[in-house]
């Protein structure tokens, strides 16, 4: 059986194995044992409600209870940018007009912003290739929304997710080549490797602060602004099913899109229902079912009648949402 649960420090070996399987390219899931151990300790403290919102990092693992191994990981950072700056480019417009000579030009412009400061970030989603079948990916990704629906007071009204941007087969990024490399003599993969906590903000501090006219960029760079990496498209579709949509923000490194939503518009917040386990209607349809214990949070995808893995008694409250 597969279930999603709150991560704990004892998951280090399994999480490290997942980070190794993920390989390069996931900024928030580097295969650094010390960093992963610190993050899991932070996650445990977050679930115990022992930290301020600026520090909370809710990490979830997908556990194969039969094989005794971890099959995936996902996380929610409750509020970004409160301890170090969080950067994005916002796509905007500037109009240059001279009516007397009949000239009017509307230019697309990139503005570096901190607009998402304080918002909750969905991140670190990775499902081991051996488990990419059935409803496993949906369970892992959507479990986070069940947590938000159960504990909305932990988050501000906006949630977002940065999508991995387009890369060439060799791992290079046309967007990075057009902007980032001009200010740092390093390739995209090297810059990405530096993105440990604090690293990305350090690089962003050295990026140009003035608006960037996209017409000055190469055609290849312009073509990938806001384009999602092919490998990330399935994850994007899952987020869109839950209510997230494209925004005017992109990643400062690879130009990947940022999806966002208001909490009230998330499907789980809007449509999930809380009920006593003993009152749960029988049925064979697949649902997302979670308990209401923060420290022992668990989510599974099953008919409501098959909820025994949540470790609830018949008078416990559960939350249920139909699976799509």
Coordinates of C-alpha atoms in Angstrom, one line a residue:
X1 CA 0.0 0.0 0.0
X2 CA 1.1 3.5 -0.8
X3 CA 0.4 6.4 1.5
X4 CA 1.7 10.0 2.0
X5 CA 2.8 11.0 5.5
X6 CA 4.6 13.7 7.3
X7 CA 8.4 13.3 6.9
X8 CA 10.6 12.7 9.9
X9 CA 14.4 12.7 10.7
X10 CA 14.5 8.9 10.4
X11 CA 13.6 9.2 6.7
X12 CA 17.1 10.5 5.9
X13 CA 18.3 7.3 4.1
X14 CA 15.2 7.1 1.9
X15 CA 15.1 10.8 1.1
X16 CA 18.8 10.8 0.2
X17 CA 18.1 7.9 -2.2
X18 CA 15.3 9.9 -3.8
X19 CA 17.6 12.9 -4.2
X20 CA 20.2 10.7 -5.9
X21 CA 17.5 9.3 -8.2
X22 CA 16.3 12.9 -9.0
X23 CA 19.7 13.9 -10.2
X24 CA 20.7 17.5 -11.1
X25 CA 18.1 20.1 -11.8
X26 CA 16.0 20.1 -8.7
X27 CA 17.2 23.1 -6.7
X28 CA 15.2 22.1 -3.6
X29 CA 16.2 18.4 -3.6
X30 CA 20.0 18.3 -3.7
X31 CA 21.7 15.0 -2.7
X32 CA 23.5 16.6 0.2
X33 CA 23.1 14.4 3.3
X34 CA 23.8 17.2 5.8
X35 CA 21.4 19.6 4.1
X36 CA 18.7 16.9 3.8
X37 CA 19.1 16.0 7.5
X38 CA 18.7 19.6 8.5
X39 CA 15.6 19.9 6.3
X40 CA 14.0 16.8 7.8
X41 CA 14.7 18.1 11.3
X42 CA 13.1 21.4 10.2
X43 CA 10.1 19.5 8.8
X44 CA 9.6 17.6 12.1
X45 CA 9.7 20.9 14.0
X46 CA 7.2 22.4 11.5
X47 CA 4.7 19.6 12.0
X48 CA 5.1 20.1 15.8
X49 CA 4.2 23.8 15.3
X50 CA 7.5 24.7 17.0
X51 CA 8.6 27.3 14.4
X52 CA 7.5 30.7 13.1
X53 CA 5.8 30.8 9.6
X54 CA 9.1 32.1 8.1
X55 CA 10.8 28.8 9.0
X56 CA 8.2 26.2 8.4
X57 CA 8.9 23.6 5.7
X58 CA 6.3 20.9 5.5
X59 CA 7.9 17.8 3.9
X60 CA 5.9 14.8 2.9
X61 CA 7.0 11.4 1.8
X62 CA 5.2 8.7 -0.2
X63 CA 5.8 5.4 1.5
X64 CA 5.4 1.9 0.1
X65 CA 4.4 0.1 3.3
X66 CA 4.8 -3.3 1.7
X67 CA 8.3 -2.8 0.4
X68 CA 9.3 -0.6 3.3
X69 CA 10.8 2.1 1.1
X70 CA 10.1 5.7 0.1
X71 CA 8.7 6.2 -3.3
X72 CA 8.4 10.0 -3.5
X73 CA 8.7 13.3 -1.8
X74 CA 6.8 16.7 -1.9
X75 CA 6.8 19.8 0.2
X76 CA 5.2 23.1 1.1
X77 CA 7.2 26.1 2.3
X78 CA 4.7 28.1 4.3
X79 CA 6.1 31.5 3.5
X80 CA 9.1 32.3 1.2
X81 CA 11.3 35.4 1.3
X82 CA 10.9 36.2 5.0
X83 CA 14.5 35.2 6.0
X84 CA 16.2 35.8 2.6
X85 CA 15.0 37.6 -0.5
X86 CA 13.0 35.6 -3.0
X87 CA 13.3 36.7 -6.6
X88 CA 11.3 36.3 -9.8
X89 CA 11.0 38.2 -13.0
X90 CA 7.6 39.7 -13.7
X91 CA 6.6 40.0 -17.3
X92 CA 5.3 43.5 -17.9
X93 CA 5.0 46.1 -20.7
X94 CA 6.4 49.5 -21.5
X95 CA 4.9 51.7 -24.1
X96 CA 7.1 54.2 -26.1
X97 CA 4.9 56.6 -28.1
X98 CA 5.5 59.7 -30.1
X99 CA 2.1 60.6 -31.7
X100 CA 3.5 63.6 -33.5
X101 CA 5.5 61.3 -35.7
X102 CA 3.2 58.3 -35.7
X103 CA 5.3 56.1 -33.5
X104 CA 3.8 53.6 -31.0
X105 CA 5.7 50.6 -29.7
X106 CA 4.7 48.3 -26.9
X107 CA 7.7 46.4 -25.5
X108 CA 7.7 43.3 -23.3
X109 CA 9.9 43.9 -20.3
X110 CA 11.2 41.7 -17.4
X111 CA 11.1 43.3 -14.0
X112 CA 13.0 41.7 -11.1
X113 CA 10.6 41.6 -8.1
X114 CA 10.0 40.3 -4.6
X115 CA 6.3 40.1 -5.2
X116 CA 5.8 36.5 -3.9
X117 CA 7.4 37.3 -0.5
X118 CA 5.3 35.7 2.2
X119 CA 3.4 33.3 -0.2
X120 CA 3.4 29.6 0.2
X121 CA 5.5 27.5 -2.2
X122 CA 4.7 24.0 -3.5
X123 CA 8.1 22.5 -4.2
X124 CA 10.4 19.4 -4.1
X125 CA 8.0 17.1 -6.0
X126 CA 9.7 13.9 -7.1
X127 CA 8.3 10.4 -7.7
X128 CA 10.7 7.6 -8.2
X129 CA 10.6 6.2 -11.8
X130 CA 9.7 2.7 -10.5
X131 CA 6.4 4.1 -9.1
X132 CA 5.3 6.3 -12.0
X133 CA 2.0 4.4 -12.7
X134 CA -1.6 4.4 -11.7
X135 CA -2.7 7.1 -9.3
X136 CA 0.7 7.4 -7.5
X137 CA 1.7 10.8 -8.9
X138 CA -1.7 12.2 -8.3
X139 CA -1.6 11.0 -4.7
X140 CA 1.8 12.5 -4.0
X141 CA 1.1 15.9 -5.6
X142 CA -2.5 16.4 -4.4
X143 CA -1.8 15.3 -0.8
X144 CA -0.3 18.7 -0.2
X145 CA -3.6 20.4 -1.0
X146 CA -5.4 18.1 1.5
X147 CA -2.9 19.4 4.1
X148 CA -3.7 23.0 3.1
X149 CA -7.4 22.3 3.2
X150 CA -7.1 20.9 6.7
X151 CA -4.8 23.6 8.1
X152 CA -5.5 26.8 6.0
X153 CA -4.5 29.0 9.0
X154 CA -0.9 28.1 8.4
X155 CA -0.7 29.8 5.1
X156 CA -1.3 33.2 3.5
X157 CA -3.9 33.6 0.8
X158 CA -1.6 32.9 -2.2
X159 CA 0.2 29.6 -3.1
X160 CA 2.5 29.2 -6.0
X161 CA 4.8 26.7 -7.7
X162 CA 7.8 27.3 -9.9
X163 CA 7.9 25.1 -13.0
X164 CA 11.2 23.9 -14.4
X165 CA 12.0 25.8 -17.5
X166 CA 13.0 24.7 -21.0
X167 CA 16.5 23.2 -21.4
X168 CA 18.4 21.9 -24.3
X169 CA 19.3 18.1 -24.5
X170 CA 22.7 19.0 -23.2
X171 CA 21.2 20.7 -20.1
X172 CA 21.9 24.2 -21.2
X173 CA 19.2 26.9 -20.8
X174 CA 18.7 29.5 -23.6
X175 CA 17.3 31.9 -21.1
X176 CA 20.3 31.6 -18.8
X177 CA 22.7 32.0 -21.8
X178 CA 21.0 35.3 -22.8
X179 CA 21.0 36.9 -19.3
X180 CA 22.6 35.0 -16.5
X181 CA 25.8 34.1 -18.3
X182 CA 26.4 37.7 -19.2
X183 CA 26.9 38.5 -15.5
X184 CA 28.4 35.2 -14.3
X185 CA 31.0 33.3 -16.2
X186 CA 29.5 29.9 -15.5
X187 CA 27.1 27.6 -17.3
X188 CA 23.5 26.9 -16.2
X189 CA 24.3 23.6 -14.5
X190 CA 27.0 25.2 -12.4
X191 CA 24.7 28.1 -11.4
X192 CA 22.0 25.6 -10.5
X193 CA 24.4 23.6 -8.4
X194 CA 25.1 26.8 -6.3
X195 CA 21.5 27.0 -5.4
X196 CA 21.7 25.7 -1.9
X197 CA 19.9 27.7 0.7
X198 CA 21.1 31.3 0.3
X199 CA 22.9 30.6 -3.0
X200 CA 20.1 31.6 -5.4
X201 CA 19.5 34.9 -3.6
X202 CA 23.2 35.6 -3.6
X203 CA 23.3 35.2 -7.4
X204 CA 20.1 37.2 -7.8
X205 CA 21.7 40.1 -5.9
X206 CA 24.2 40.4 -8.7
X207 CA 21.6 40.2 -11.6
X208 CA 20.6 43.4 -13.3
X209 CA 18.0 45.4 -11.4
X210 CA 16.8 47.5 -14.3
X211 CA 14.0 46.3 -16.6
X212 CA 15.2 44.0 -19.3
X213 CA 13.6 44.5 -22.8
X214 CA 13.0 41.0 -24.2
X215 CA 13.6 42.4 -27.7
X216 CA 17.3 42.6 -26.7
X217 CA 17.4 38.9 -26.0
X218 CA 18.2 36.2 -28.5
X219 CA 15.3 34.6 -30.4
X220 CA 16.0 31.3 -28.7
X221 CA 15.7 33.0 -25.2
X222 CA 12.5 34.8 -26.1
X223 CA 11.0 31.6 -27.4
X224 CA 11.4 29.8 -24.0
X225 CA 10.1 32.5 -21.7
X226 CA 7.4 30.9 -19.6
X227 CA 7.8 27.5 -21.3
X228 CA 7.6 24.4 -19.0
X229 CA 10.3 21.7 -19.4
X230 CA 8.8 18.6 -21.1
X231 CA 9.6 16.4 -18.1
X232 CA 7.6 18.8 -15.8
X233 CA 4.4 19.0 -17.9
X234 CA 2.7 16.1 -16.0
X235 CA 3.3 17.8 -12.7
X236 CA 2.0 21.1 -14.1
X237 CA -1.2 19.4 -15.3
X238 CA -1.8 18.0 -11.8
X239 CA -1.4 21.5 -10.3
X240 CA -3.8 23.0 -12.8
X241 CA -6.4 20.3 -12.0
X242 CA -6.2 21.6 -8.4
X243 CA -6.8 25.2 -9.3
X244 CA -3.4 26.7 -10.1
X245 CA -3.0 28.8 -13.2
X246 CA -0.3 30.7 -15.1
X247 CA 0.9 34.0 -13.7
X248 CA 3.0 36.9 -15.0
X249 CA 6.1 35.6 -13.1
X250 CA 8.9 33.5 -14.3
X251 CA 12.1 32.0 -12.8
X252 CA 15.1 34.2 -12.9
X253 CA 17.4 31.4 -14.0
X254 CA 15.7 29.4 -16.7
X255 CA 12.6 31.5 -17.4
X256 CA 10.2 28.7 -16.3
X257 CA 6.7 29.7 -15.5
X258 CA 5.2 30.3 -12.1
X259 CA 1.7 28.9 -11.4
X260 CA -0.3 30.5 -8.6
X261 CA -3.7 30.4 -7.0
X262 CA -5.7 31.9 -4.1
X263 CA -6.3 29.4 -1.3
X264 CA -10.1 29.8 -1.6
X265 CA -9.8 28.7 -5.3
X266 CA -8.0 25.4 -4.6
X267 CA -10.2 22.4 -5.3
X268 CA -9.3 20.8 -2.0
X269 CA -10.2 23.9 0.0
X270 CA -13.4 24.4 -1.9
X271 CA -14.7 20.9 -2.3
X272 CA -13.2 18.6 0.4
X273 CA -15.4 17.7 3.3
X274 CA -14.6 16.8 6.9
X275 CA -16.7 14.1 8.5
X276 CA -16.6 11.6 11.3
X277 CA -15.1 8.3 10.1
X278 CA -18.2 6.4 11.3
X279 CA -20.4 8.7 9.2
X280 CA -18.3 8.2 6.0
X281 CA -20.6 6.8 3.2
X282 CA -19.5 3.5 1.7
X283 CA -18.5 3.5 -1.9
X284 CA -16.0 2.1 -4.4
X285 CA -14.9 5.4 -6.0
X286 CA -11.3 6.5 -5.5
X287 CA -10.9 9.4 -3.1
X288 CA -8.2 11.3 -1.4
X289 CA -8.6 10.7 2.3
X290 CA -6.6 12.3 5.1
X291 CA -6.6 12.4 8.9
X292 CA -6.6 15.6 10.8
X293 CA -3.5 15.1 13.0
X294 CA -0.8 17.5 12.0
X295 CA 2.2 15.6 13.5
X296 CA 0.9 12.3 12.3
X297 CA -0.6 13.6 9.0
X298 CA -1.4 10.8 6.5
X299 CA -3.1 10.8 3.1
X300 CA -4.2 7.8 0.9
X301 CA -6.0 7.3 -2.3
X302 CA -8.7 4.7 -1.9
X303 CA -12.4 4.1 -1.5
X304 CA -13.5 5.7 1.8
X305 CA -14.2 2.3 3.2
X306 CA -10.5 1.4 2.9
X307 CA -9.2 4.1 5.3
X308 CA -7.6 1.8 7.9
X309 CA -4.0 2.9 7.0
X310 CA -4.8 6.4 8.4
X311 CA -4.7 4.9 11.9
X312 CA -8.0 6.4 12.9
X313 CA -10.8 5.2 15.2
X314 CA -14.4 5.3 14.1
X315 CA -15.1 8.5 16.0
X316 CA -12.1 10.3 14.4
X317 CA -12.6 13.1 11.9
X318 CA -11.3 12.6 8.3
X319 CA -11.2 14.8 5.3
X320 CA -12.4 13.4 1.9
X321 CA -12.0 14.7 -1.7
X322 CA -12.9 12.9 -4.9
X323 CA -9.9 12.0 -7.0
X324 CA -9.6 13.5 -10.5

